[in-house]
Coordinates of C-alpha atoms in Angstrom, one line a residue:
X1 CA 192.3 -197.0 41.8
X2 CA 194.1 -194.8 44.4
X3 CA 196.2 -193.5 41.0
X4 CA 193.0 -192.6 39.7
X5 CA 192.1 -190.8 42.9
X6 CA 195.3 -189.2 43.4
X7 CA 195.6 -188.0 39.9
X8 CA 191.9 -186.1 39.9
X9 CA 192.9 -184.6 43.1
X10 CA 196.3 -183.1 41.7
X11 CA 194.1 -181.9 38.5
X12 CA 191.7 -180.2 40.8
X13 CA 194.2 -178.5 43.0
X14 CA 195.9 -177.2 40.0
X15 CA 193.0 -175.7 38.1
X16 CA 192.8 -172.5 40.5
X17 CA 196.5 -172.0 39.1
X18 CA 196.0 -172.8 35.9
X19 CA 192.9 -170.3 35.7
X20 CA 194.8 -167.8 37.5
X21 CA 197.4 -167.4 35.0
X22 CA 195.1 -166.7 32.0
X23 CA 193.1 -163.7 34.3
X24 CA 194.3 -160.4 32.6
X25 CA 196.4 -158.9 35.3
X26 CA 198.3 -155.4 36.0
X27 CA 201.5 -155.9 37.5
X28 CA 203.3 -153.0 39.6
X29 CA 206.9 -153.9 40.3
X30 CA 208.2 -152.3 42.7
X31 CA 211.8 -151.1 44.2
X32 CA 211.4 -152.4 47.4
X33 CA 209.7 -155.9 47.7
X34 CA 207.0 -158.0 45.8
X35 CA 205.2 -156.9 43.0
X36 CA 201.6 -156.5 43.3
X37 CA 199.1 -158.1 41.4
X38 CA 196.0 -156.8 40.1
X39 CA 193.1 -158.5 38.1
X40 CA 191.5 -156.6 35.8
X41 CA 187.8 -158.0 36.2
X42 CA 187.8 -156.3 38.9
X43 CA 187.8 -153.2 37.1
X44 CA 190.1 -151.1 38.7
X45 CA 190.4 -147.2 38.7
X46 CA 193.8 -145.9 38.4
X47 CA 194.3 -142.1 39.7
X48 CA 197.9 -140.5 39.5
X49 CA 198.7 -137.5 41.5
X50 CA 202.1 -135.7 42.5
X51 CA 203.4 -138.4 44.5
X52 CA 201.2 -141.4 44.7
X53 CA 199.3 -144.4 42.6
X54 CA 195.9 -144.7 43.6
X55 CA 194.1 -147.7 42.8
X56 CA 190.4 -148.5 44.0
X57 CA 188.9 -151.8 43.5
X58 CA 185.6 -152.5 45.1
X59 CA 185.5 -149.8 47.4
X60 CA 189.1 -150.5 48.6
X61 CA 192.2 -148.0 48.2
X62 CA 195.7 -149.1 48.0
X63 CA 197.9 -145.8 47.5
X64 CA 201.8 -146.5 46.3
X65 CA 204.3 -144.1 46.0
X66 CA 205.3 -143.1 42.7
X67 CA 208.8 -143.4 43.3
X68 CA 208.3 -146.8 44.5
X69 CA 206.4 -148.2 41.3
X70 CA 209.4 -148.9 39.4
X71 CA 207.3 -149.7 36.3
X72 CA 203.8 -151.9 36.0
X73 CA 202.9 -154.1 33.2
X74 CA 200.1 -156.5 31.7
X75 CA 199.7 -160.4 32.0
X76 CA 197.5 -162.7 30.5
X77 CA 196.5 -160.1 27.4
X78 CA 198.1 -158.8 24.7
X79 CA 199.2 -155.0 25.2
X80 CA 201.3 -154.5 22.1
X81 CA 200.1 -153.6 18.3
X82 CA 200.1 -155.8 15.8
X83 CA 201.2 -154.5 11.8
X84 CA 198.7 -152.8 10.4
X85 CA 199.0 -152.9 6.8
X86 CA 199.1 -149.7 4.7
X87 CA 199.5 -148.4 1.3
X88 CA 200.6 -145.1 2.4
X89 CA 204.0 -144.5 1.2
X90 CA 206.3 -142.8 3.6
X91 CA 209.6 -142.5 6.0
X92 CA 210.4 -142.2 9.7
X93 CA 213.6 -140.0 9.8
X94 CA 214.8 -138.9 13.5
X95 CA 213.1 -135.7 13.9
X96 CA 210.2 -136.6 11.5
X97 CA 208.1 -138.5 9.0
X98 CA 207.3 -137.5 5.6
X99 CA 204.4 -139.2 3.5
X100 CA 204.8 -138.7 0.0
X101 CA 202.1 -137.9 -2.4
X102 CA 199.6 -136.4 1.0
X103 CA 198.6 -132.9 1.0
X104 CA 198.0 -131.1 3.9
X105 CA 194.9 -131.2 3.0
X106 CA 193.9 -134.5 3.4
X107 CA 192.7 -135.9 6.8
X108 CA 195.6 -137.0 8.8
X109 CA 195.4 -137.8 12.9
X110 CA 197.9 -139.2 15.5
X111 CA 197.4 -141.2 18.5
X112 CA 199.8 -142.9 20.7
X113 CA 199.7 -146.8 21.9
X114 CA 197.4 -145.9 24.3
X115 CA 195.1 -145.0 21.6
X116 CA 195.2 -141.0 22.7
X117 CA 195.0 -138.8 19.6
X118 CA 197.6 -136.2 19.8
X119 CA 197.6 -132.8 18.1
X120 CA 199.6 -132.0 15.1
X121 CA 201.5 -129.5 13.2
X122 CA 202.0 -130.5 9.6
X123 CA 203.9 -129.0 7.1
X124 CA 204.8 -129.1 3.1
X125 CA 208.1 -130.4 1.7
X126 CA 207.4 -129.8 -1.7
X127 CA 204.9 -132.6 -2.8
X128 CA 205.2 -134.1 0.6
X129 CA 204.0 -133.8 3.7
X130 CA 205.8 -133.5 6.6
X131 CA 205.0 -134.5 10.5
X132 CA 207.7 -132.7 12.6
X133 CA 208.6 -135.4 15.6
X134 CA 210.3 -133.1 17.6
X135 CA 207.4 -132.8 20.6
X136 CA 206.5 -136.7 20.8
X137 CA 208.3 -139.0 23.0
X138 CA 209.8 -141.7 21.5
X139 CA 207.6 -144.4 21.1
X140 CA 204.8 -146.3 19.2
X141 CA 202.8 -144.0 17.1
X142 CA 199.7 -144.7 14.9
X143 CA 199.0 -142.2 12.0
X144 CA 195.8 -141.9 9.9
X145 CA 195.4 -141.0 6.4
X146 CA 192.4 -140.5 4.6
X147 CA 191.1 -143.3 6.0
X148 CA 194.5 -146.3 6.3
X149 CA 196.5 -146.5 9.5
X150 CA 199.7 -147.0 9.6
X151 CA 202.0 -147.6 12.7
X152 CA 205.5 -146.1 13.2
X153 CA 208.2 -145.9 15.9
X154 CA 209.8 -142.8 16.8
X155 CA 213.5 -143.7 17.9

């Protein structure tokens, strides 16, 4: 009996942990120190200005300075992009990416992993279509044409 007892009260002190690992959570890391942990419920707003990180949860401010957030990321969710499948022939060179058999013509957008659409220059390679790389950062892209997304990384 007291292994029952001892056992139900080990699973009950442990389910606070166990649910606090699955709570989507942004992470800052910092230079100096801990990182700090924020759940997401809580819906936080995030406000960047010269120098600082400003986050308000529930009425409460916490300010960090910028150079001490090293870099933040996400646990307990899923932040990266899974393939997207496409028919859209094409190829990521360096300083571009050329689709083959597009026209400029047809409706063509770009957004970033974040999911914000960027504007775009496009021009003609005889029957292609070229998307000149050379003001993006490098990074996850997502490109729409006519309709099919396809993902690309610019290296």
């Amino acid at each position: 009996m007291n292994k029952k007892l001892l056992l139900l009260l080990m699973a009950v002190l442990m389910l606070p942990a166990i649910a606090k690992a699955q709570t989507p959570t942004l992470v800052l890391h910092h230079a100096k120190g801990n990182p700090t942990e924020i759940e997401l419920y809580t819906m936080p707003r995030i406000q960047m200005t010269d120098t600082k990180m400003v986050i308000t949860v529930q009425g409460t401010r916490q300010e960090f300075d910028k150079a001490d957030v090293v870099r933040f990321t996400f646990k307990g969710i899923v932040t990266g992009i899974s393939a997207v499948k496409s028919e859209t022939r094409y190829r990521v060179d360096e300083d571009r990416v050329t689709f083959y058999g597009i026209s400029s013509a047809d409706r063509i957008s770009i957004h970033n992993a974040s999911g914000m659409r960027l504007p775009i220059s496009l021009t003609t390679d005889g029957a292609d279509t070229v998307l000149p790389l050379s003001q993006l950062p490098k990074g996850v892209y997502l490109v729409t044409v006519n309709g099919r997304t396809l993902k690309f990384i610019r290296p």
